[in-house]
Tab-separated table of C-alpha atoms in Angstrom:
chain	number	residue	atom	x	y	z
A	1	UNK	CA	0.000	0.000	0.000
A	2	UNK	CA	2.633	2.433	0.629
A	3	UNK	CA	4.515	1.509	-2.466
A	4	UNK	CA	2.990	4.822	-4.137
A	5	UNK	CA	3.792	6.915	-0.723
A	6	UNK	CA	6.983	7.780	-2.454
A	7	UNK	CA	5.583	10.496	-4.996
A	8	UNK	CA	8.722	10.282	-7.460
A	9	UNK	CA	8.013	6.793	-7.367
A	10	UNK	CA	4.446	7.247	-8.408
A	11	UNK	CA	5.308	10.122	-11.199
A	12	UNK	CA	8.015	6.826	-12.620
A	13	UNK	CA	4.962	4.867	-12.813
A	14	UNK	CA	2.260	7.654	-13.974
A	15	UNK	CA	4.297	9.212	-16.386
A	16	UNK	CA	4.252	6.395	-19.169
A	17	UNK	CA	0.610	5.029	-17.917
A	18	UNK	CA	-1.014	8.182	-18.881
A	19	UNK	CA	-0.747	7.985	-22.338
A	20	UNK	CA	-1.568	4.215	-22.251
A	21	UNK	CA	-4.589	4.337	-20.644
A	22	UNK	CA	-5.761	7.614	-22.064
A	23	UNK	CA	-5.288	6.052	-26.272
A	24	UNK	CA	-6.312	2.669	-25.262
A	25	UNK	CA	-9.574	4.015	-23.651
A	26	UNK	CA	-10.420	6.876	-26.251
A	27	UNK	CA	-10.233	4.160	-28.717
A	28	UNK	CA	-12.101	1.631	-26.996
A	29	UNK	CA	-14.876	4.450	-26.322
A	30	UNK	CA	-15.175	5.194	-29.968
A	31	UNK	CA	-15.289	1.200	-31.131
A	32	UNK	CA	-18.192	0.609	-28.486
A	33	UNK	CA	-19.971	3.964	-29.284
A	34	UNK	CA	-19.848	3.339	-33.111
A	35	UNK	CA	-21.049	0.032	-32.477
A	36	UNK	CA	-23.672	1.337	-30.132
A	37	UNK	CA	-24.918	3.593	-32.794
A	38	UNK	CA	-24.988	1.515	-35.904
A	39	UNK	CA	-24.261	-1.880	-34.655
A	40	UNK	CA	-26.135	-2.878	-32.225
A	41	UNK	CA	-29.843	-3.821	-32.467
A	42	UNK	CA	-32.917	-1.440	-31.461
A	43	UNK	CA	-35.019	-2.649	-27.993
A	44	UNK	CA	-38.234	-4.486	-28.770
A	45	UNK	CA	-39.864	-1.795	-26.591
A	46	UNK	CA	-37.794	1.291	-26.672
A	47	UNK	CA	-37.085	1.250	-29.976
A	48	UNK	CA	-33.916	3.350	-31.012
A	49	UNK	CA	-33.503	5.636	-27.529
A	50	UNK	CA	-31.881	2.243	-26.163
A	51	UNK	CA	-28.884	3.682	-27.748
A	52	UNK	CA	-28.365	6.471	-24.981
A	53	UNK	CA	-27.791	3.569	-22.998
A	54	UNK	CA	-24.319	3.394	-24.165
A	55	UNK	CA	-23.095	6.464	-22.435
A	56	UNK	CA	-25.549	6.885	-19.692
A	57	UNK	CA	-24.542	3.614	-17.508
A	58	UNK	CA	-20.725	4.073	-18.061
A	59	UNK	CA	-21.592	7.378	-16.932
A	60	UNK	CA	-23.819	6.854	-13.824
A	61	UNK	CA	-20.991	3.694	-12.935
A	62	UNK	CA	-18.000	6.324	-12.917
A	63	UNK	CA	-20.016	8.922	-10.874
A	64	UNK	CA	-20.855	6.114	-8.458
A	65	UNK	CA	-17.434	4.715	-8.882
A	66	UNK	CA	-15.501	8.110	-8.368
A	67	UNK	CA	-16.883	9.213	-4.968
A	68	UNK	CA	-15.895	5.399	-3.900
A	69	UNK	CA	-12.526	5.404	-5.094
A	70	UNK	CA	-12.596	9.333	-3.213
A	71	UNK	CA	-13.690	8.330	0.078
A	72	UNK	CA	-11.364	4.668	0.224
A	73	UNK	CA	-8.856	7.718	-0.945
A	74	UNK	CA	-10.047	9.851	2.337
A	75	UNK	CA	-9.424	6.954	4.432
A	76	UNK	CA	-6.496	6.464	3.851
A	77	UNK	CA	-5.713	10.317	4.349
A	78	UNK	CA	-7.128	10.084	7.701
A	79	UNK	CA	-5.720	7.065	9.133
A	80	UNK	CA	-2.402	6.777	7.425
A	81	UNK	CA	-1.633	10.329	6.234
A	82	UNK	CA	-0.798	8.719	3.020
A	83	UNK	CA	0.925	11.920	1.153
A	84	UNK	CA	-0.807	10.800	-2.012
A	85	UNK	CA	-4.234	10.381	-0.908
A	86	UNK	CA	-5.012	13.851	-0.557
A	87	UNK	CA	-4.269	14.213	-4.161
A	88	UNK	CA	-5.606	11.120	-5.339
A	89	UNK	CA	-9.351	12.538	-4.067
A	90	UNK	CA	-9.131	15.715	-5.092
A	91	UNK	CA	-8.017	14.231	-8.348
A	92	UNK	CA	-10.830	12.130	-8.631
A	93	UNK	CA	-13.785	15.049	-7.894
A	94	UNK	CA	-13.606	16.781	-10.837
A	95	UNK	CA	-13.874	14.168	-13.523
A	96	UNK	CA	-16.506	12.259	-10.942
A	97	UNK	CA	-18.338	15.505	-10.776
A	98	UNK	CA	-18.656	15.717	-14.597
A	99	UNK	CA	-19.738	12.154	-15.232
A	100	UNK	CA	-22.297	12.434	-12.778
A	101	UNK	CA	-23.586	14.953	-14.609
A	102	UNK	CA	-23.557	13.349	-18.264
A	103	UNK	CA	-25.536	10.507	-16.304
A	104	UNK	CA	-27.999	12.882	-15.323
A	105	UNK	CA	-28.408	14.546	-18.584
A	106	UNK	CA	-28.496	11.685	-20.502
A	107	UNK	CA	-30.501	9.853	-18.178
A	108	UNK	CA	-33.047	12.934	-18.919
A	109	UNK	CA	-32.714	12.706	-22.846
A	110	UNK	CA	-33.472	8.575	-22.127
A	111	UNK	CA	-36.577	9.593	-20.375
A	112	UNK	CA	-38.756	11.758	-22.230
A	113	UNK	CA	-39.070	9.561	-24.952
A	114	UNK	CA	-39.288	6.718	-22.873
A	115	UNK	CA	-41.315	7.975	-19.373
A	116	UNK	CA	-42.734	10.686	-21.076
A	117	UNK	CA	-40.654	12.917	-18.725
A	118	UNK	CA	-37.166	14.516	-18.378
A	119	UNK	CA	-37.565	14.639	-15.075
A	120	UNK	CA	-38.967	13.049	-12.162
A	121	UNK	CA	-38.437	12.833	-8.007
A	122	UNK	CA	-37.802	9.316	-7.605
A	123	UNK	CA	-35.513	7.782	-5.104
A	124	UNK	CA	-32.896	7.129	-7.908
A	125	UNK	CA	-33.002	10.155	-9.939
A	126	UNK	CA	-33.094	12.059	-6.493
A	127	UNK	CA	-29.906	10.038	-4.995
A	128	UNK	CA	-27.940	10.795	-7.985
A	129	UNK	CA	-28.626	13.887	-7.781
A	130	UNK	CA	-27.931	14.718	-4.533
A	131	UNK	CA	-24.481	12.906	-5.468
A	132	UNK	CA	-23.634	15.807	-7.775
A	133	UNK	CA	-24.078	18.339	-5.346
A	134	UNK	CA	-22.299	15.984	-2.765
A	135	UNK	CA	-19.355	16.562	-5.280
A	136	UNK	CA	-20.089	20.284	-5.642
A	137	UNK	CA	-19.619	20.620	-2.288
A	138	UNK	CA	-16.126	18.689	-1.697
A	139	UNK	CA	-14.747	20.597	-4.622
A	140	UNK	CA	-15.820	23.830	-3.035
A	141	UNK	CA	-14.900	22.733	0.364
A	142	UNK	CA	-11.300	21.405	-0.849
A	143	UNK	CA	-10.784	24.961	-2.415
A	144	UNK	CA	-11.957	26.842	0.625
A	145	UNK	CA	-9.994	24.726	2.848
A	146	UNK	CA	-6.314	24.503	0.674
A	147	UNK	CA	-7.017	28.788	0.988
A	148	UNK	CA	-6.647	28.617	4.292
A	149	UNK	CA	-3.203	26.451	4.384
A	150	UNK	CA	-5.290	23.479	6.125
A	151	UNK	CA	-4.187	19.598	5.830
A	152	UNK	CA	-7.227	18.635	4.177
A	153	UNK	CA	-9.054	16.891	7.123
A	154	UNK	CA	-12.417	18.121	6.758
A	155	UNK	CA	-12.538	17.380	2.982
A	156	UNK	CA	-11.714	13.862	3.687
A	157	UNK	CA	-14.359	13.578	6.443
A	158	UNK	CA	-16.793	15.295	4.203
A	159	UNK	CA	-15.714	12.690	1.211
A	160	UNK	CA	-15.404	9.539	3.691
A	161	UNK	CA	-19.062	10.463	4.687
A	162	UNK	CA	-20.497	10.992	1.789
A	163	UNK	CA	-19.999	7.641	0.930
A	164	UNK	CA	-23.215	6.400	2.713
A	165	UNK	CA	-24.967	7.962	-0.417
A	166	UNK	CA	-23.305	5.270	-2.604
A	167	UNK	CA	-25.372	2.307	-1.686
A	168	UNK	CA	-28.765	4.691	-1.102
A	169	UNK	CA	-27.968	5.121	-5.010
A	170	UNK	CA	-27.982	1.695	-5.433
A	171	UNK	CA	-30.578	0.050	-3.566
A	172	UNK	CA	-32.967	3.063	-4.536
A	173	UNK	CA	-34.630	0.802	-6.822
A	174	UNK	CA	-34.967	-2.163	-5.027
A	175	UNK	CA	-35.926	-0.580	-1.492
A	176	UNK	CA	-38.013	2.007	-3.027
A	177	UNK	CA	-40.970	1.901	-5.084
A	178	UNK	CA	-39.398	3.815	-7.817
A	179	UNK	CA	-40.236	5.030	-11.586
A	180	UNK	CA	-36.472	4.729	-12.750
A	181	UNK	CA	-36.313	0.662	-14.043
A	182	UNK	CA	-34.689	-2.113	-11.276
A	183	UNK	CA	-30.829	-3.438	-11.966
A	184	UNK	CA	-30.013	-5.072	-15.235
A	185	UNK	CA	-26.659	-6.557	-14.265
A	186	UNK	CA	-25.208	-7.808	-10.953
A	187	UNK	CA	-21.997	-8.454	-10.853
A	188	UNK	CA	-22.598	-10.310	-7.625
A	189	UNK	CA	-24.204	-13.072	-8.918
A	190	UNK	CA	-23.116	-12.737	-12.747
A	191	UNK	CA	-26.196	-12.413	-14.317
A	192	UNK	CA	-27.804	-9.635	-17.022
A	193	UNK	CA	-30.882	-9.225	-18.585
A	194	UNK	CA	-29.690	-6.944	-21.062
A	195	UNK	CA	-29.603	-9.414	-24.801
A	196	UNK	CA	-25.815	-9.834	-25.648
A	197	UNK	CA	-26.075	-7.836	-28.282
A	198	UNK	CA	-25.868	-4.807	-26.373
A	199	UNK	CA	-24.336	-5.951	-23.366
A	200	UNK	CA	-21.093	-6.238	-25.133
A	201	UNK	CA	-21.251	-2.587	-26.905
A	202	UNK	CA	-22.127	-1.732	-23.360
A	203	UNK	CA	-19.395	-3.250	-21.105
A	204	UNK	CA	-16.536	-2.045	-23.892
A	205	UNK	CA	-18.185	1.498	-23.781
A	206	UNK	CA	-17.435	1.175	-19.711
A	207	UNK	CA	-14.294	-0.134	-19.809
A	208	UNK	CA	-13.094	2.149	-22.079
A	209	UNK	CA	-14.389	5.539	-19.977
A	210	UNK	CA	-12.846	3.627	-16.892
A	211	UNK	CA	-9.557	3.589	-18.474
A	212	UNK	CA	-9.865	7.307	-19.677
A	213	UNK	CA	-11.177	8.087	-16.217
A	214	UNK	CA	-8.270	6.218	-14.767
A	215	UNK	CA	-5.569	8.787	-17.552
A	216	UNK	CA	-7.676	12.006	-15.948
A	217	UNK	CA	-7.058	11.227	-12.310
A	218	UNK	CA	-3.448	10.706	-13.452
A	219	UNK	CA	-3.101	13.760	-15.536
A	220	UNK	CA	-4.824	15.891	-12.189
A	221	UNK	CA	-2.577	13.947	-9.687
A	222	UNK	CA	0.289	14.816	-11.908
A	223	UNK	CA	-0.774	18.595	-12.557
A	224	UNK	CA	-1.430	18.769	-8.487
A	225	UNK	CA	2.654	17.337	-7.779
A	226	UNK	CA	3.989	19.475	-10.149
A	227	UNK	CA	2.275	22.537	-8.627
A	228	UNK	CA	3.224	21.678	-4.995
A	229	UNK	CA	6.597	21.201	-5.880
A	230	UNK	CA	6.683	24.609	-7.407
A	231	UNK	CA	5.033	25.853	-4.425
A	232	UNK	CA	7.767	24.402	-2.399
A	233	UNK	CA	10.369	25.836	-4.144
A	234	UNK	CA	8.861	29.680	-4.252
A	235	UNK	CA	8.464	29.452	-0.591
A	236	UNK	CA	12.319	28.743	-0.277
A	237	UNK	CA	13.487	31.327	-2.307
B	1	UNK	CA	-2.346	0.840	21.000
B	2	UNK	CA	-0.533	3.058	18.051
B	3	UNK	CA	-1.931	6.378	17.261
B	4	UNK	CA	-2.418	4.450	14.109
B	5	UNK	CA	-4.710	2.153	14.388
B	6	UNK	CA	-6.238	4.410	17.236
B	7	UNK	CA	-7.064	6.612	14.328
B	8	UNK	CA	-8.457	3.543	12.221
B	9	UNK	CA	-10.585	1.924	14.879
B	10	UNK	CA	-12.292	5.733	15.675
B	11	UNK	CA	-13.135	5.962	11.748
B	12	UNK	CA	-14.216	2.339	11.432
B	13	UNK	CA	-16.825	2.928	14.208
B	14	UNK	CA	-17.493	6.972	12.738
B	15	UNK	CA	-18.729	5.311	9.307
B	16	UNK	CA	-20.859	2.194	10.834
B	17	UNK	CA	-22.485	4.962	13.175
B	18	UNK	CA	-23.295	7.006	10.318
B	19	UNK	CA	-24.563	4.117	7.971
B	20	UNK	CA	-26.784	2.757	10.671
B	21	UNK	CA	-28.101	6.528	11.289
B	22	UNK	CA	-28.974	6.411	7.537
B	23	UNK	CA	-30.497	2.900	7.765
B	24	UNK	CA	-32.730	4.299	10.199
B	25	UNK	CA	-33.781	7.293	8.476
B	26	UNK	CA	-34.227	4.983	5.376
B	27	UNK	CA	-35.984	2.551	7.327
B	28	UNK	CA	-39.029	5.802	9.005
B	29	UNK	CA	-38.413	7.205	5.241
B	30	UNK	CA	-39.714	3.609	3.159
B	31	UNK	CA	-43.567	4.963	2.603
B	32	UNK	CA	-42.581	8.297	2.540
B	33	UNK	CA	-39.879	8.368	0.135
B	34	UNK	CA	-42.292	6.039	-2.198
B	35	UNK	CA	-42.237	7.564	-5.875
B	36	UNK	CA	-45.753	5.507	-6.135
B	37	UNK	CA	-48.439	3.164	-4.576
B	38	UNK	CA	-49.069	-0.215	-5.993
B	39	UNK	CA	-52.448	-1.353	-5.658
B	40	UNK	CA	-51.440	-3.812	-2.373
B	41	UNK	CA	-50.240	-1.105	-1.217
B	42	UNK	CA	-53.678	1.470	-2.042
B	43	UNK	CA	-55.481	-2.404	-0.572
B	44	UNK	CA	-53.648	-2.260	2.387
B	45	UNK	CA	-53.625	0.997	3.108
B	46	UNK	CA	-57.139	2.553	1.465
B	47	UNK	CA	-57.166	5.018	-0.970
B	48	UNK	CA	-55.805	7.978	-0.094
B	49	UNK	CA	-58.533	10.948	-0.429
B	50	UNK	CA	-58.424	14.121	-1.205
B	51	UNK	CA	-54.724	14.790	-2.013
B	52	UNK	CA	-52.445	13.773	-5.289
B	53	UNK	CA	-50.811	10.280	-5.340
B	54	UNK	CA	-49.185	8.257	-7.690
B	55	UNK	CA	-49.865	4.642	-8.134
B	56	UNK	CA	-47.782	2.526	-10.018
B	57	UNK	CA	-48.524	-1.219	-11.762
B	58	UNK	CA	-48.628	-3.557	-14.838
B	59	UNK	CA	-51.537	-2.214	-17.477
B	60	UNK	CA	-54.042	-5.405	-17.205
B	61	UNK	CA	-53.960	-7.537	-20.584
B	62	UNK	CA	-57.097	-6.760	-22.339
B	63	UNK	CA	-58.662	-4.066	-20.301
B	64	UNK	CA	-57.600	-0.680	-21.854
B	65	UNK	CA	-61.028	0.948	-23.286
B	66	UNK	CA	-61.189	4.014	-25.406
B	67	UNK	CA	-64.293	6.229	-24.999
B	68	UNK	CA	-66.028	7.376	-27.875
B	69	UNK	CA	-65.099	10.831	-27.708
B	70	UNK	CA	-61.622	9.370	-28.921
B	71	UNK	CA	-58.879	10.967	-25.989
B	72	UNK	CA	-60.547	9.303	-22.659
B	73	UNK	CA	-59.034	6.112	-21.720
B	74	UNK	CA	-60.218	3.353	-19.076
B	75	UNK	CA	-57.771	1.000	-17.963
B	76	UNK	CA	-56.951	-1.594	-14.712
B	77	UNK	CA	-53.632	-1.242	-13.095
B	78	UNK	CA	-52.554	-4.288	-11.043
B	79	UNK	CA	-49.222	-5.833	-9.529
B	80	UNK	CA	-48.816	-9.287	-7.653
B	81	UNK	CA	-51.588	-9.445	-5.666
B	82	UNK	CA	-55.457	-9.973	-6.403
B	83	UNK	CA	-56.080	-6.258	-6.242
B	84	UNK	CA	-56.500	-4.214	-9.486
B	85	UNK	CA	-57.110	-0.030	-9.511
B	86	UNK	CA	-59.364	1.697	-12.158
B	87	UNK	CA	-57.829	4.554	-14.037
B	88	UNK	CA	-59.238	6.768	-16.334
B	89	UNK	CA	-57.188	9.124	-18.053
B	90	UNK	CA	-57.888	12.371	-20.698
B	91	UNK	CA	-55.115	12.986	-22.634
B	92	UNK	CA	-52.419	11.335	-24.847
B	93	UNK	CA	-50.020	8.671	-23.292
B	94	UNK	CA	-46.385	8.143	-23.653
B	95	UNK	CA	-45.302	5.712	-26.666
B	96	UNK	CA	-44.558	2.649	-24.472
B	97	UNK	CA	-47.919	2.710	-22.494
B	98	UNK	CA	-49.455	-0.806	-23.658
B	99	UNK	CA	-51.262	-3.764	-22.009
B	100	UNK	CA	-49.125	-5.725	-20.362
B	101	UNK	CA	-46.090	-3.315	-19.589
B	102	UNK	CA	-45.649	-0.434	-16.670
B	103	UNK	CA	-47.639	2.366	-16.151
B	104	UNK	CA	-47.138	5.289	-13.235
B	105	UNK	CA	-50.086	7.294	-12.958
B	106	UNK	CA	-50.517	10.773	-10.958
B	107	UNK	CA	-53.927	11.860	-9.509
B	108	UNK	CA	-56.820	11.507	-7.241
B	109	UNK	CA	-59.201	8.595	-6.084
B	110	UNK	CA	-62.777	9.220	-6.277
B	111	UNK	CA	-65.466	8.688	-3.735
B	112	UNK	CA	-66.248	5.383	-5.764
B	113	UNK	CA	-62.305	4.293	-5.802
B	114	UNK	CA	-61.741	5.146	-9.531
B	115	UNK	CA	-58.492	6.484	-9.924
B	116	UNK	CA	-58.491	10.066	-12.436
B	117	UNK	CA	-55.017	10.500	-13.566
B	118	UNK	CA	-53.789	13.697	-14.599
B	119	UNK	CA	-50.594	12.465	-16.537
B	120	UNK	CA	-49.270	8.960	-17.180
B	121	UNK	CA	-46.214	7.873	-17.532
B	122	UNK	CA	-44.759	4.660	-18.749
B	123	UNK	CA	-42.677	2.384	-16.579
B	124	UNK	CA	-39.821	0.876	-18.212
B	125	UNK	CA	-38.305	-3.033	-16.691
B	126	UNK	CA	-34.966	-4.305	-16.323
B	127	UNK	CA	-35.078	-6.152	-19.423
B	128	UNK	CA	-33.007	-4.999	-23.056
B	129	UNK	CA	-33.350	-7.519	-26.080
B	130	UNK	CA	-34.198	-7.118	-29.630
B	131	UNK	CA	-37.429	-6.849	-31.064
B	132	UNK	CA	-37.259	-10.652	-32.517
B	133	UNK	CA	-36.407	-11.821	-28.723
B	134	UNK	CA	-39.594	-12.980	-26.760
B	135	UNK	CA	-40.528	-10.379	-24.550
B	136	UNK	CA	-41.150	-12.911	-21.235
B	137	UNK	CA	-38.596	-15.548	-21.854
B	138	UNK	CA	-35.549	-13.899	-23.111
B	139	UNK	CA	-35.369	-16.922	-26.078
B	140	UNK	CA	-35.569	-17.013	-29.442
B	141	UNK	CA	-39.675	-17.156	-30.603
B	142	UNK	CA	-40.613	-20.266	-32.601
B	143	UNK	CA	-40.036	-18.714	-35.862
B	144	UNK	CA	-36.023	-18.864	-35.410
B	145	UNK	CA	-36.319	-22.219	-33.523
B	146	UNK	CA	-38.525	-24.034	-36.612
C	1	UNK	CA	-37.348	9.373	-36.287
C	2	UNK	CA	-37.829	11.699	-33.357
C	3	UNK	CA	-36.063	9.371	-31.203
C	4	UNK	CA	-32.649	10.036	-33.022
C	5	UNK	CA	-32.681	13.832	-31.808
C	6	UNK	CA	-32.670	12.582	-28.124
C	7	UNK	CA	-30.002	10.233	-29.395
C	8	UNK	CA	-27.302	12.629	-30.800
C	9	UNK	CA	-28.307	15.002	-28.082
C	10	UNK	CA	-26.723	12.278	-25.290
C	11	UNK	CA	-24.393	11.638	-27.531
C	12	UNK	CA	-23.552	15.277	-28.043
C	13	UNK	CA	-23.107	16.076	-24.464
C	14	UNK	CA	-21.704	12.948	-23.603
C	15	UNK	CA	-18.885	13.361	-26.269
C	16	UNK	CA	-18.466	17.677	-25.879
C	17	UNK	CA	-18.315	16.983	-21.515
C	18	UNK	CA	-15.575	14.410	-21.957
C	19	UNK	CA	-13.585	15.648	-24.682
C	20	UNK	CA	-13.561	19.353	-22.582
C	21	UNK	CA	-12.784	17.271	-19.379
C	22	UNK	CA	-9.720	15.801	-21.214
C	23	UNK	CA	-8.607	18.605	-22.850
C	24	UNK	CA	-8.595	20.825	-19.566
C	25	UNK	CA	-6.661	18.291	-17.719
C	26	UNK	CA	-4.148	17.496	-19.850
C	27	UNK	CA	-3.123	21.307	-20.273
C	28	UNK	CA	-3.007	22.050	-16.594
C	29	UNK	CA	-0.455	18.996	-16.453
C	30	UNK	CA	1.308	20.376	-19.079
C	31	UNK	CA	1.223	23.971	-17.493
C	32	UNK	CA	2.451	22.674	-14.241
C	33	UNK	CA	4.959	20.524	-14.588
C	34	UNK	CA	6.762	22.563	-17.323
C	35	UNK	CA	6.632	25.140	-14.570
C	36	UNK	CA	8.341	22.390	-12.226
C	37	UNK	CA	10.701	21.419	-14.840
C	38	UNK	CA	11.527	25.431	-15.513
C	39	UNK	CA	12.311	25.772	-11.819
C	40	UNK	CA	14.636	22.861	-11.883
C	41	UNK	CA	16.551	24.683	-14.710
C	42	UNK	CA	16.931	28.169	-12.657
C	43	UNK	CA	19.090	26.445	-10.152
């Protein structure tokens, strides 16, 4: 675990990966998209709009995904004072922050022509929201606090609890009666009921985001190193 | 004990303190936080007068009825149990509204128990195939197995 | 088919929110650590 502690040891490691993972997932996105598009076969009941489907669950699975990886990232802050971890969360917020909100738009675009409605105040659609503005406010709050000179601490309290909203988001529609549609795939037990025709489209479309995902975090860890160390230096001079 | 661990037991208890808080709130929030009533729930429960609701169900096979006057449609919502609701509804309804599929409706019981929506929205389930896939088993119709 | 405009809409803002995502981190990295590296050179 403390492997990465050593930041020069971590930039070794980033450097090359970020190119790597940010080609190899921009390609893979626009395989699975154009596949998506043209490829793949229309739903026997929601006709063409299935498509959207392609970039609204990679999108809702990185929001979800992001504030995980950002409160594990917390932890670690808090109990180990892992240098990196402070970095690693505030790396992820942004880019969680801004899938979060593709899932929500495109969620919206899914439903009118599906529902009948952009927009409704179900338990899901409400969760997720509430998860963007749960990312609003750690951005705002990491900015406020890094003004003041502070260590961090409250950010990665604020991210660590957060993190109850996670699992609200995802038993929603189990628990819940709710108007957003029950899970398609559990990874739990292995199953989908999504046809394999667009189950495929659909996992390479989320693999490839979570590798570009994965090349963002890197590129804001790096950009976040590079400023502290320049920081550093200006306050020796 | 290190400050360490000190540190990781004090968060360890922190979050399962704060999850069981929201299991609880979850737990007093379950009919409040209800996007819609099914009709065990509207059995169980009796209609709820005078204020807006939404109920929530399968469209019964074969019980959709347009009035004459072409835009006022009858229907019975049901779920699991024995209990079916009667909607009527003035208006046009989303694309995927059909017998047999989920419906959400928002609006008021009458005296009499008929439900009168004011919009209607259609419920979409877990399931994604294409349109040559049966729709309740997930295989292949006859015509690709002949 | 009306259903295509909601399409390429998602797709739209899907495509436009990562691509500007990208784009903005990659030139902070590059801003900052060619600031790092230009430090390194003044000593």
């Amino acid at each position: 675990m403390h492997i990465f502690a050593n930041p020069a040891r971590f930039l070794k490691i980033a450097r090359p990966l970020t190119p790597w993972l940010g080609w190899s997932g921009g390609l893979l996105i626009v395989a699975a998209l154009a596949v998506g598009l043209f490829a793949s076969p229309a739903d026997y009941l929601q006709g063409e709009s299935v498509r959207i489907l392609y970039v609204h669950v990679p999108a809702a699975w990185l929001g979800m995904g992001g504030w995980t990886g950002l409160a594990i990232a917390s932890f670690m802050q808090l109990v180990w004072r892992h240098p990196l971890a402070a970095v690693a969360a505030r790396a992820i917020a942004v880019p969680g922050a801004a899938f979060t909100a593709i899932c929500l738009i495109t969620g919206a675009l899914w439903g009118k022509p599906t529902w009948g409605t952009y927009w409704q105040w179900d338990a899901r659609l409400t969760s997720m929201l509430i998860l963007l503005f749960l990312y609003i406010a750690f951005i705002a709050l990491d900015d406020a606090e890094r003004e003041r000179g502070g260590e961090g601490r409250i950010t990665a309290i604020f991210g660590l609890v957060g993190a109850v909203n996670i699992p609200i988001i995802h038993y929603s529609v189990e628990y819940w009666n709710t108007l957003h549609q029950g899970q398609s795939i559990s990874f739990l037990r292995g199953s989908s009921s999504i046809d394999a025709s667009m189950l495929w489209p659909l996992l390479a479309s989320a693999l490839g985001f979570t590798l570009l995902f994965g090349a963002v975090v890197l590129m804001r860890m790096r950009a976040a190193l590079a400023r502290q160390k320049v920081e550093a230096r200006l306050r020796r001079m | 004990m290190k400050a360490k661990n000190q540190r990781l037991v004090l968060l360890v208890l922190a979050v399962a303190a704060v999850l069981g808080a929201v299991l609880l709130a979850m737990s007093a929030l379950k009919e409040q936080a209800a996007y819609f009533y099914a009709p065990a729930d509207v059995a169980r429960q009796g209609p709820p007068q005078d204020r807006n609701v939404r109920i929530g169900g399968m469209v019964r096979k074969g019980s959709v009825r347009r009035a004459p006057d072409g835009v006022t449609i009858d229907f019975l919502v049901g779920d699991d149990s024995p209990h079916l609701i009667p909607v009527r509804f003035k208006g046009i309804v989303p694309d995927l509204f059909r017998e047999e599929s989920g419906v959400v409706a928002e609006g008021r019981f009458q005296a009499g128990g008929l439900f009168v929506a004011d919009e209607i929205l259609a419920k979409h389930d877990e399931n994604y195939m294409p349109p040559q896939l049966d729709v309740k088993t997930g295989e292949h119709k006859s015509e690709s197995l002949k | 088919m009306s259903h295509w405009g909601f399409i390429l809409a998602a797709y739209a803002v899907t495509g436009a929110g990562t691509i500007g995502l990208v784009a903005a981190s990659w030139t902070a990295m590059r801003r900052a650590e060619r600031q790092a590296d230009a430090l390194r050179g003044e000593r």
